[in-house]
Amino acid sequence: MSSEFALGSAYTLTHELGSGALGTVYRGHDQQGRAYAFKLLRSEYAADPAVVQRFIQERSALTAVQHPNVVRTHDLVVEGPRLAIVMDLVTGGDLRNQLTQHGPLAPADAARLMASVASGLTAVHQAGIVHRDLKPENILLSPTPEGPVPQVSDFGIAHIAETSGSTRTSVALGTPNYMAPEILAGEAPTPTADVYALGIITYELLCGLTPFEGGHHMAVIRRHADMAAGRPPGVPDPLWGLLEAMLTKAPTERPSTHDVAARLSALAPVLAAAPAAARLSEPPAPVPLGGTAQATMLAVPAGQSGSSTPPTASAPMASATPTAPPGQRKRRKRMWVPVIALAVLIAAITTAVLALGGNDPETNADPGETSSESTSPDSSTVEPATNEPAEDSSEEPSDDPSPEPPREMPEVVGLPLGTAMAELEGVEVTTIPEIHQDVPNNEVIAQSVAEGEDLPVSVELTVASQPATVYLAMLDEVDDRNMSSEGAQIDAEDYPRSVVGAWNSGYIEYNLSRSYQQLLATVGRVDSASDAADEVQVTIFLDQREVWSERVSVGSPAELDLDVTDALRLRIEYTSLQDNRSEVALGDARLLGVPGEIPDETDE
Ligand code: ADP
Ligand code: MG
């Protein structure tokens, strides 16, 4: 979108550069004409006081980081409904473009580039910030006469967004392809989580793919926890050794970014002769971590047990989770649709992993401990401690001496989803997010199978989600007459994002694309109304059905609270009863929906 708008009094934003999970990035300039990039956080973050508070707290830490390999953050701006991060404009694209256009890098080039990225990250860590969301999209390339210089962007922003009541965000923000197992398990990340991500990116630079990608994100998460990366052809020994260290599951055993930078720089000349490898179409098969118990338990459907997994066999996992064909690799944005659903899933998996493994999160990162603790006391078998429902397909006279009785569906309403999932172990659970402001995020609010029924193969759980908010004023209308987006004052209250009519009658219509669940507004005559005695009838239609109609006069606004679930069209009409020009406003009219299910609120 190319219409200019102001950010505070200091900046003018001129056009959109793109958008990601957390917001939209614009190009713009200050009053002196200096160019910057501006990241405007999504409205649900800007509307969340906890996020705003964290945003303000982090300002000085973020703006303090200065390093040639870091995108400089100049300012964090809170302006009315907006949270904006003002940063260097970097014009050479990002590492993702680079990879897409030119394919894998020669090992020496990858080492040099990632050494620079690692030194940039060292500066970030020295400021007390863990990046948390490192991926090729967040390594921008700054063109210089000596060639493109990589710069780390978006550090610390995941941490700000994570405060949001609407998500268990640390794991929900983006792709799990680069996320360290401890983050995926819900632990607080330490700087070596970034080293893990650096290791994954380096791996991708060398062969074109990340080691654990493919199939459902749950499968990706499991592989991060249970599998070691397969070695791609053409990666020289010393570089592979370093990569293995960076990808160690235990965070404390990984090298620091400082070490990584030094070792990669030292390696670059040694690798000079090694050519770039061919782009792989599928990652090399990941290798189960020493011992098979944990991986097998999680990967093999109920009733099967793989007591010995041959070294090459990631077979059970591969067949359960087909790798996406190469043509299916898209930019992440569109694939990561329901942020909440994802958060919920990950929470669930985390819990399921913990429940199955019986280990606590503290020790979860250590593969050695995990696999020894996760088997039942009789550790010669790899059966999960708890029985699966389908276990009775007793082809093989089971070595389990006491099969448990058939289970009943438990009552899980009111439980956090993770706990519910643990109780429903072995059952396929589908979650349906429903927005609730007053119910804790991820709490189960309904179950499709009643308590006491036979435990089914699959069950649907309705799960509370904090809503995301989109103001009508930020949506493009599909049609309108005598109505527009403006600020308004009703009964001495300011409603900066309102829909206002100021004629005898008029209407406005929006496409809701079945993406929202609730419409809220304060409907009233504006305080500056020219004919204060007039009354205005305001009527609302959803898909051409009248669902609400109220007569409002100065001093007596009406509260609008409508269920708009599944509605395609929203039409708002008003008519002055005296047939005067009579200003009426839907103050701060806003749609609530499940974060991630609603379309990007900005025009595209
Ligand atoms: P993501 O990192 O998930 O791709 P972002 O919201 O960070 O999403 O970025 C959106 C788009 O804006 C991307 O195309 C990115 O390259 C671009 N962008 C982000 N920061 C800058 C910047 N400082 N300078 C120039 N372009 C940027
Ligand atoms: Mg980014």
XYZ file of C-alpha atoms and ligand atoms in Angstrom:
632
model
C 0.000 0.000 0.000
C 1.500 3.261 -0.944
C -0.468 5.949 0.871
C 1.748 7.806 3.305
C 0.978 8.136 6.957
C 2.612 9.738 9.933
C 4.065 7.978 12.934
C 4.138 10.467 15.755
C 5.413 13.855 14.723
C 8.845 12.614 13.750
C 8.289 10.007 11.053
C 6.458 9.484 7.783
C 5.847 5.947 6.567
C 5.700 5.664 2.815
C 5.175 2.069 1.782
C 4.877 -1.452 2.964
C 7.870 -3.759 2.679
C 6.218 -6.925 3.878
C 4.718 -8.558 6.886
C 5.488 -11.388 9.244
C 3.978 -13.113 12.239
C 4.316 -10.107 14.518
C 3.565 -7.178 12.324
C 4.052 -5.280 9.128
C 7.249 -3.558 8.055
C 7.145 -0.209 6.277
C 9.703 1.968 4.656
C 9.696 5.612 5.651
C 11.791 8.543 6.774
C 12.223 11.113 9.494
C 11.845 14.869 9.080
C 15.412 15.207 7.876
C 14.696 12.688 5.141
C 16.761 9.872 6.658
C 15.327 6.514 5.588
C 14.304 3.873 8.121
C 12.374 0.646 8.298
C 9.428 0.609 10.700
C 7.924 -2.525 12.130
C 4.369 -1.929 13.316
C 3.372 -4.685 15.674
C 0.047 -6.373 15.023
C -2.927 -4.719 16.644
C -3.553 -7.506 19.138
C -0.124 -6.846 20.590
C -0.544 -3.102 20.553
C -3.867 -3.542 22.345
C -2.321 -5.623 25.103
C -1.128 -3.559 28.074
C 1.394 -6.207 29.123
C 3.016 -6.045 25.711
C 3.079 -2.265 25.765
C 4.738 -2.336 29.148
C 7.396 -4.824 28.062
C 7.897 -2.808 24.893
C 8.680 0.276 26.953
C 10.912 -1.672 29.341
C 12.979 -3.138 26.536
C 13.503 0.124 24.742
C 16.907 0.958 26.122
C 18.274 -2.582 25.862
C 17.251 -2.886 22.228
C 18.454 0.516 21.138
C 21.793 0.005 22.895
C 22.925 -2.805 20.613
C 25.327 -1.469 18.024
C 27.368 -3.770 15.867
C 28.146 -3.966 12.145
C 26.313 -7.296 11.983
C 23.190 -6.139 13.757
C 20.306 -4.127 12.336
C 20.370 -1.085 14.544
C 17.168 -0.349 16.459
C 16.843 3.424 16.703
C 13.622 3.917 18.543
C 10.576 2.199 19.934
C 7.508 4.307 19.475
C 4.227 3.997 21.310
C 1.700 6.180 19.563
C -1.948 5.736 20.407
C -2.893 2.335 19.134
C 0.458 1.706 17.523
C 3.673 0.087 18.653
C 6.451 0.667 16.189
C 10.101 -0.295 16.067
C 12.247 2.105 14.107
C 15.323 0.472 12.643
C 17.958 0.716 9.940
C 16.564 0.201 6.499
C 18.459 -2.718 4.999
C 18.044 -2.900 1.264
C 19.820 -6.060 0.153
C 17.072 -8.579 0.945
C 17.553 -11.407 3.377
C 19.304 -14.721 3.599
C 16.133 -16.512 2.540
C 16.132 -14.664 -0.810
C 19.792 -15.485 -1.155
C 19.201 -19.181 -0.587
C 16.204 -19.303 -2.881
C 17.996 -17.547 -5.701
C 21.463 -18.997 -5.454
C 21.093 -22.279 -3.613
C 23.567 -23.722 -1.122
C 26.780 -21.843 -0.396
C 30.287 -23.221 -0.579
C 31.355 -24.253 2.943
C 33.938 -21.461 3.192
C 31.348 -18.831 2.230
C 28.812 -20.237 4.664
C 31.442 -20.242 7.417
C 32.461 -16.647 6.788
C 28.902 -15.429 6.616
C 27.815 -17.249 9.736
C 30.926 -16.094 11.607
C 29.710 -12.534 11.036
C 26.203 -13.423 12.129
C 27.616 -15.063 15.257
C 29.584 -11.935 16.147
C 26.481 -9.820 15.693
C 24.634 -12.173 17.999
C 27.391 -11.924 20.553
C 26.661 -8.212 20.776
C 22.974 -8.968 21.194
C 23.731 -11.431 23.989
C 26.062 -8.964 25.671
C 23.089 -6.602 25.936
C 21.269 -9.310 27.844
C 18.954 -10.206 24.965
C 18.244 -13.660 23.586
C 17.087 -13.392 20.004
C 14.692 -16.388 20.044
C 13.578 -16.064 16.457
C 16.666 -16.500 14.346
C 15.959 -17.751 10.848
C 17.185 -16.797 7.382
C 14.333 -14.253 7.094
C 15.828 -12.386 10.047
C 19.322 -12.159 8.637
C 19.219 -9.153 6.340
C 21.896 -8.320 3.818
C 23.277 -4.837 3.704
C 24.888 -4.041 0.366
C 28.377 -2.529 0.640
C 31.146 -2.041 -1.918
C 32.862 -5.089 -0.391
C 29.776 -7.230 -0.849
C 26.689 -7.922 1.223
C 27.133 -7.741 4.987
C 24.768 -9.924 7.020
C 22.873 -8.190 9.807
C 20.750 -9.793 12.477
C 17.265 -8.303 12.784
C 14.244 -8.744 15.056
C 16.198 -9.666 18.186
C 14.215 -9.482 21.372
C 10.907 -8.920 19.646
C 9.686 -12.427 20.291
C 10.307 -11.726 23.966
C 8.136 -8.626 23.834
C 5.315 -10.348 22.013
C 5.488 -13.309 24.347
C 4.048 -11.183 27.125
C 0.818 -11.107 25.197
C -2.111 -12.659 26.971
C -3.220 -14.028 23.666
C -0.527 -16.578 23.058
C 1.961 -18.935 24.581
C 4.090 -17.212 22.161
C 7.653 -18.237 22.667
C 6.978 -21.257 20.563
C 4.058 -19.952 18.585
C 5.658 -17.084 16.809
C 7.130 -18.765 13.899
C 8.469 -21.830 12.320
C 9.730 -24.584 14.603
C 12.384 -25.492 12.055
C 14.984 -23.359 13.813
C 13.862 -23.680 17.401
C 15.950 -25.339 20.048
C 14.295 -28.264 21.807
C 14.238 -26.459 25.138
C 12.230 -23.584 23.646
C 9.838 -26.048 22.084
C 9.507 -27.662 25.506
C 8.447 -24.315 26.934
C 11.587 -23.526 28.890
C 13.003 -20.046 29.140
C 15.593 -19.745 26.405
C 19.225 -19.028 27.165
C 21.676 -17.546 24.656
C 22.644 -20.976 23.386
C 19.123 -21.392 22.002
C 20.354 -18.887 19.434
C 23.461 -21.005 18.853
C 21.205 -23.934 18.028
C 19.321 -21.782 15.518
C 22.647 -20.616 14.043
C 23.603 -24.263 13.640
C 20.360 -25.006 11.810
C 20.783 -22.005 9.522
C 24.357 -22.972 8.722
C 23.146 -26.468 7.928
C 20.537 -24.996 5.614
C 23.099 -22.770 3.899
C 25.152 -25.872 3.181
C 22.465 -28.150 1.741
C 19.354 -26.044 1.169
C 17.194 -27.600 3.898
C 16.907 -27.579 7.649
C 17.573 -30.947 9.283
C 14.199 -31.606 10.912
C 11.721 -30.034 8.530
C 8.933 -31.841 6.720
C 5.414 -32.921 7.537
C 3.354 -31.655 10.393
C 4.961 -29.223 12.798
C 4.372 -31.686 15.625
C 6.636 -34.082 13.803
C 9.250 -31.349 13.429
C 9.094 -30.623 17.126
C 9.521 -34.289 17.992
C 12.528 -34.606 15.748
C 14.147 -31.609 17.423
C 13.736 -33.388 20.737
C 14.548 -36.947 19.780
C 16.730 -37.026 16.716
C 20.183 -35.913 15.750
C 20.559 -34.111 12.433
C 21.517 -36.330 9.515
C 24.784 -35.378 7.864
C 24.353 -33.871 4.406
C 26.821 -34.917 1.717
C 29.645 -32.513 1.019
C 30.025 -30.998 4.489
C 33.703 -31.185 5.441
C 34.575 -32.937 8.727
C 35.701 -29.956 10.809
C 32.623 -27.966 9.880
C 30.373 -30.913 10.633
C 32.008 -31.325 14.024
C 31.230 -27.730 14.896
C 27.661 -28.059 13.626
C 27.112 -31.094 15.798
C 28.295 -29.141 18.813
C 25.956 -26.253 17.980
C 23.046 -28.639 17.566
C 23.603 -30.461 20.843
C 20.298 -30.962 22.618
C 21.607 -29.871 26.019
C 21.777 -26.062 25.984
C 24.716 -25.892 28.383
C 26.846 -28.114 26.174
C 26.618 -25.895 23.137
C 29.430 -23.438 22.392
C 28.778 -19.718 22.848
C 28.240 -17.413 19.876
C 31.640 -15.975 20.639
C 33.278 -19.416 20.262
C 31.250 -20.130 17.177
C 32.365 -16.892 15.540
C 36.013 -17.661 16.299
C 35.833 -21.262 15.119
C 33.961 -20.430 11.912
C 36.446 -17.663 11.045
C 39.330 -20.015 11.646
C 37.707 -22.707 9.519
C 36.913 -20.539 6.507
C 40.421 -20.645 4.968
C 40.704 -24.376 5.631
C 37.464 -25.007 3.726
C 38.428 -22.924 0.716
C 38.669 -25.855 -1.685
C 35.336 -27.435 -0.827
C 32.640 -26.796 -3.453
C 29.026 -25.916 -2.740
C 26.848 -28.988 -2.377
C 23.785 -29.636 -4.483
C 20.454 -28.528 -3.050
C 18.771 -31.479 -1.393
C 15.099 -32.172 -1.970
C 14.649 -33.877 1.365
C 16.750 -33.552 4.505
C 19.112 -36.456 5.225
C 17.335 -38.901 7.548
C 17.697 -37.726 11.136
C 19.318 -40.232 13.442
C 17.576 -41.376 16.639
C 19.511 -40.223 19.658
C 21.560 -42.924 21.359
C 18.910 -45.409 22.522
C 15.643 -45.844 20.766
C 13.115 -45.749 23.527
C 12.072 -42.176 23.468
C 11.862 -41.665 19.781
C 10.063 -44.909 19.253
C 7.516 -44.274 21.923
C 6.535 -41.021 20.411
C 6.680 -42.026 16.821
C 5.108 -45.441 16.711
C 1.345 -45.664 16.846
C -0.229 -47.524 19.720
C 0.153 -51.235 19.609
C 3.452 -51.344 17.788
C 6.742 -51.431 19.464
C 10.083 -51.077 17.840
C 12.433 -52.723 20.265
C 15.411 -52.201 18.051
C 15.707 -49.365 15.651
C 18.358 -49.875 13.028
C 20.752 -46.959 12.829
C 19.469 -45.728 9.504
C 15.847 -46.146 10.347
C 13.993 -42.994 10.816
C 11.498 -45.082 8.922
C 8.648 -45.112 11.415
C 8.859 -41.387 11.750
C 9.233 -40.746 8.079
C 6.210 -42.827 7.229
C 4.099 -41.258 9.908
C 5.026 -37.787 8.788
C 5.628 -37.512 5.112
C 8.146 -34.926 4.102
C 6.694 -32.030 2.215
C 7.665 -32.200 -1.420
C 10.090 -29.463 -2.390
C 7.511 -27.586 -4.426
C 5.498 -27.179 -1.284
C 8.053 -25.028 0.479
C 6.571 -21.591 0.749
C 7.374 -18.587 2.788
C 6.417 -19.403 6.301
C 3.889 -16.692 6.810
C 0.957 -18.299 5.097
C 1.561 -21.740 6.418
C 1.518 -20.700 10.015
C -2.078 -19.930 10.073
C -3.627 -20.293 13.491
C -1.073 -18.996 15.887
C -3.166 -19.993 18.807
C -3.967 -23.409 17.513
C -0.273 -23.889 17.053
C 0.537 -22.656 20.507
C -2.062 -24.970 21.817
C -0.701 -27.887 19.883
C 2.776 -27.243 21.015
C 1.694 -26.897 24.601
C -0.070 -30.167 24.144
C 2.875 -31.908 22.648
C 5.172 -30.585 25.236
C 2.925 -31.974 27.852
C 2.505 -35.205 26.005
C 6.244 -35.541 25.708
C 6.654 -34.866 29.379
C 3.832 -37.157 30.309
C 5.145 -39.991 28.227
C 8.685 -39.470 29.258
C 7.792 -38.938 32.887
C 10.688 -36.525 33.131
C 10.458 -32.974 34.271
C 11.188 -29.966 32.129
C 14.398 -29.323 34.014
C 16.013 -32.438 32.675
C 14.200 -32.587 29.417
C 16.969 -31.010 27.440
C 19.440 -33.691 28.296
C 18.911 -36.537 25.917
C 20.861 -38.994 27.972
C 18.905 -38.518 31.132
C 15.681 -38.308 29.270
C 15.875 -41.632 27.626
C 16.975 -43.434 30.739
C 14.224 -41.905 32.798
C 11.548 -42.188 30.238
C 11.296 -45.928 30.088
C 9.293 -47.846 32.597
C 11.229 -49.516 35.418
C 11.349 -52.611 33.259
C 13.488 -50.826 30.751
C 13.969 -53.822 28.526
C 10.780 -52.901 26.725
C 10.010 -49.651 25.065
C 6.299 -49.706 25.759
C 4.963 -46.482 27.187
C 4.198 -46.853 30.840
C 0.533 -46.230 30.188
C -1.474 -48.484 27.960
C -2.769 -47.320 24.636
C -6.435 -47.967 23.918
C -5.854 -50.016 20.780
C -3.482 -52.324 22.585
C -5.871 -55.267 22.385
C -4.817 -56.030 18.809
C -2.730 -58.687 20.475
C -1.087 -60.281 17.479
C 1.970 -60.846 19.564
C 1.315 -62.367 22.982
C 2.283 -59.202 24.700
C 5.159 -59.115 27.111
C 3.040 -56.739 29.125
C 1.752 -58.915 31.961
C -1.266 -56.837 32.992
C -3.167 -55.017 30.293
C -5.133 -52.182 31.820
C -8.932 -52.199 31.649
C -10.595 -50.182 28.881
C -10.575 -46.493 29.718
C -13.428 -44.077 29.957
C -13.508 -40.545 28.669
C -12.478 -38.308 31.555
C -13.928 -34.890 32.302
C -11.376 -32.449 30.925
C -13.414 -29.250 30.807
C -11.754 -26.669 33.020
C -8.288 -28.203 32.657
C -5.407 -26.564 30.870
C -5.097 -28.170 27.465
C -1.738 -29.681 28.320
C -3.173 -31.528 31.304
C -6.190 -32.611 29.277
C -3.888 -33.986 26.595
C -1.970 -35.943 29.179
C -5.213 -37.492 30.431
C -6.197 -38.302 26.874
C -2.946 -39.963 26.040
C -3.312 -42.132 22.954
C -6.404 -40.281 21.748
C -6.211 -38.036 18.737
C -7.178 -34.569 19.905
C -8.409 -31.775 17.675
C -8.625 -28.344 19.224
C -11.137 -25.668 18.296
C -10.110 -22.247 19.558
C -12.914 -20.021 20.794
C -12.323 -16.526 22.039
C -12.949 -15.811 25.701
C -11.642 -12.807 27.490
C -12.216 -14.192 30.984
C -11.043 -17.767 30.655
C -7.330 -18.494 30.880
C -5.729 -19.096 27.544
C -5.690 -22.756 26.518
C -8.235 -23.872 29.082
C -10.594 -26.538 27.773
C -14.159 -25.228 27.675
C -15.982 -28.097 25.993
C -15.359 -31.703 25.005
C -17.077 -33.520 22.137
C -17.372 -36.797 24.022
C -19.092 -36.861 27.390
C -17.382 -37.977 30.541
C -17.819 -41.698 31.178
C -18.274 -42.739 27.544
C -15.834 -45.253 26.114
C -12.596 -43.541 25.294
C -12.868 -42.677 21.590
C -10.169 -42.734 18.944
C -10.464 -39.008 18.508
C -12.020 -36.157 20.382
C -12.584 -32.455 19.786
C -11.783 -30.036 22.543
C -12.935 -26.440 22.459
C -10.171 -24.360 23.935
C -10.215 -20.785 25.174
C -8.171 -18.278 23.284
C -7.607 -14.659 24.139
C -9.034 -12.638 21.271
C -7.192 -10.634 18.687
C -8.763 -7.282 17.894
C -9.195 -5.642 14.517
C -10.817 -2.230 14.303
C -13.334 -1.757 11.507
C -11.513 1.483 10.854
C -8.510 -0.569 9.771
C -10.451 -2.790 7.384
C -11.209 -1.897 3.796
C -14.922 -1.477 3.293
C -16.435 -3.091 0.204
C -19.096 -0.403 -0.143
C -20.203 2.738 1.651
C -22.277 5.864 1.403
C -21.952 8.754 3.835
C -19.944 6.708 6.328
C -16.233 6.586 6.973
C -13.496 5.799 9.483
C -12.760 8.653 11.858
C -12.220 9.461 15.480
C -15.276 10.364 17.518
C -16.279 11.575 20.952
C -19.365 10.025 22.510
C -20.560 11.041 25.962
C -17.207 12.702 26.687
C -15.269 9.538 25.827
C -12.782 9.489 22.958
C -13.040 6.704 20.420
C -10.113 7.268 18.093
C -10.975 4.363 15.781
C -14.615 4.758 14.932
C -16.943 4.468 12.003
C -18.875 7.679 11.623
C -21.916 8.734 9.602
C -22.643 12.445 9.231
C -25.501 12.741 6.790
C -29.247 12.049 6.836
C -28.605 8.397 6.221
C -25.903 6.137 4.969
C -24.320 2.727 5.217
C -21.039 0.900 5.146
C -20.352 -2.695 4.328
C -17.408 -4.979 5.125
C -16.317 -8.431 4.113
C -15.676 -10.405 7.290
C -14.638 -13.536 5.385
C -16.007 -15.715 8.216
C -12.890 -14.849 10.177
C -14.251 -13.195 13.300
C -16.360 -14.168 16.260
C -17.548 -10.957 17.900
C -18.299 -7.313 17.058
C -18.115 -4.690 19.795
C -18.761 -0.941 19.735
C -20.267 1.939 21.616
C -22.941 3.337 19.311
C -24.026 6.917 19.892
C -24.514 10.454 18.683
C -21.233 12.324 18.736
C -20.823 15.058 21.311
C -20.320 17.682 18.650
C -23.644 16.759 17.023
C -25.082 19.747 15.205
C -28.672 18.804 15.928
C -28.571 17.493 19.445
C -32.282 16.790 19.578
C -32.279 14.384 16.675
C -32.388 10.637 17.079
C -30.666 8.225 14.775
C -31.651 4.639 14.064
C -28.652 2.363 13.632
C -29.245 -1.073 12.144
C -26.828 -3.912 11.586
C -27.133 -6.738 9.113
C -25.102 -9.911 8.915
C -25.383 -11.594 5.540
C -28.462 -9.496 4.815
C -30.246 -10.514 7.989
C -31.079 -7.738 10.437
C -29.479 -8.652 13.753
C -29.469 -5.411 15.727
C -31.272 -2.090 15.634
C -31.205 0.731 18.169
C -32.285 4.339 18.326
C -29.620 6.581 19.834
C -29.725 10.178 20.950
C -27.183 12.507 22.520
C -26.319 11.300 26.011
C -27.678 7.795 25.564
C -25.367 5.593 23.558
C -25.976 1.879 23.100
C -23.490 -0.921 23.584
C -23.153 -3.219 20.630
C -21.999 -6.785 21.297
C -22.768 -9.158 18.465
C -21.834 -12.715 17.662
C -20.502 -12.603 14.113
C -19.212 -16.154 13.905
C -19.288 -17.399 10.317
C -20.634 -14.138 8.951
C -19.401 -13.080 5.542
C -20.917 -9.616 5.152
C -21.379 -6.940 7.762
C -23.560 -3.967 6.849
C -24.155 -0.981 9.100
C -26.960 1.481 8.252
C -28.108 4.676 9.907
C -31.052 7.004 9.365
C -31.845 10.263 11.044
C -35.409 10.217 12.324
C -35.750 13.952 11.651
C -34.076 13.557 8.293
C -31.332 15.919 9.398
C -27.618 15.679 8.907
C -27.032 13.850 12.175
C -23.640 12.632 13.220
C -23.604 9.143 14.645
C -20.638 6.960 15.462
C -19.820 3.349 16.181
C -17.138 4.181 18.707
C -14.041 1.999 18.440
C -16.043 -0.601 16.506
C -13.922 -3.710 16.611
C -13.963 -7.324 15.582
C -12.566 -10.041 17.784
C -11.237 -13.274 16.452
C -8.781 -16.011 17.156
C -5.253 -14.711 16.548
C -3.939 -16.244 13.390
C -7.389 -17.068 12.025
C -8.059 -13.483 11.142
C -6.619 -12.087 7.946
C -3.849 -9.534 8.102
C -5.653 -6.362 8.986
C -3.476 -4.270 6.763
C -4.204 -3.947 3.081
C -2.236 -6.103 0.754
P 9.757 -12.164 8.814
O 11.034 -11.869 9.531
O 8.945 -13.189 9.514
O 9.916 -12.456 7.356
P 9.170 -9.389 9.271
O 7.881 -8.812 9.738
O 10.333 -9.301 10.178
O 8.856 -10.871 8.872
O 9.569 -8.707 7.920
C 8.636 -8.446 6.907
C 9.353 -8.011 5.663
O 10.013 -6.774 5.882
C 10.420 -8.982 5.196
O 10.372 -9.039 3.795
C 11.696 -8.354 5.655
O 12.774 -8.704 4.832
C 11.393 -6.877 5.579
N 12.179 -6.167 6.581
C 12.169 -6.395 7.909
N 13.027 -5.574 8.547
C 13.597 -4.801 7.588
C 14.579 -3.758 7.598
N 15.145 -3.350 8.745
N 14.927 -3.209 6.431
C 14.358 -3.622 5.281
N 13.442 -4.593 5.193
C 13.052 -5.191 6.323
Mg 11.897 -10.380 10.474
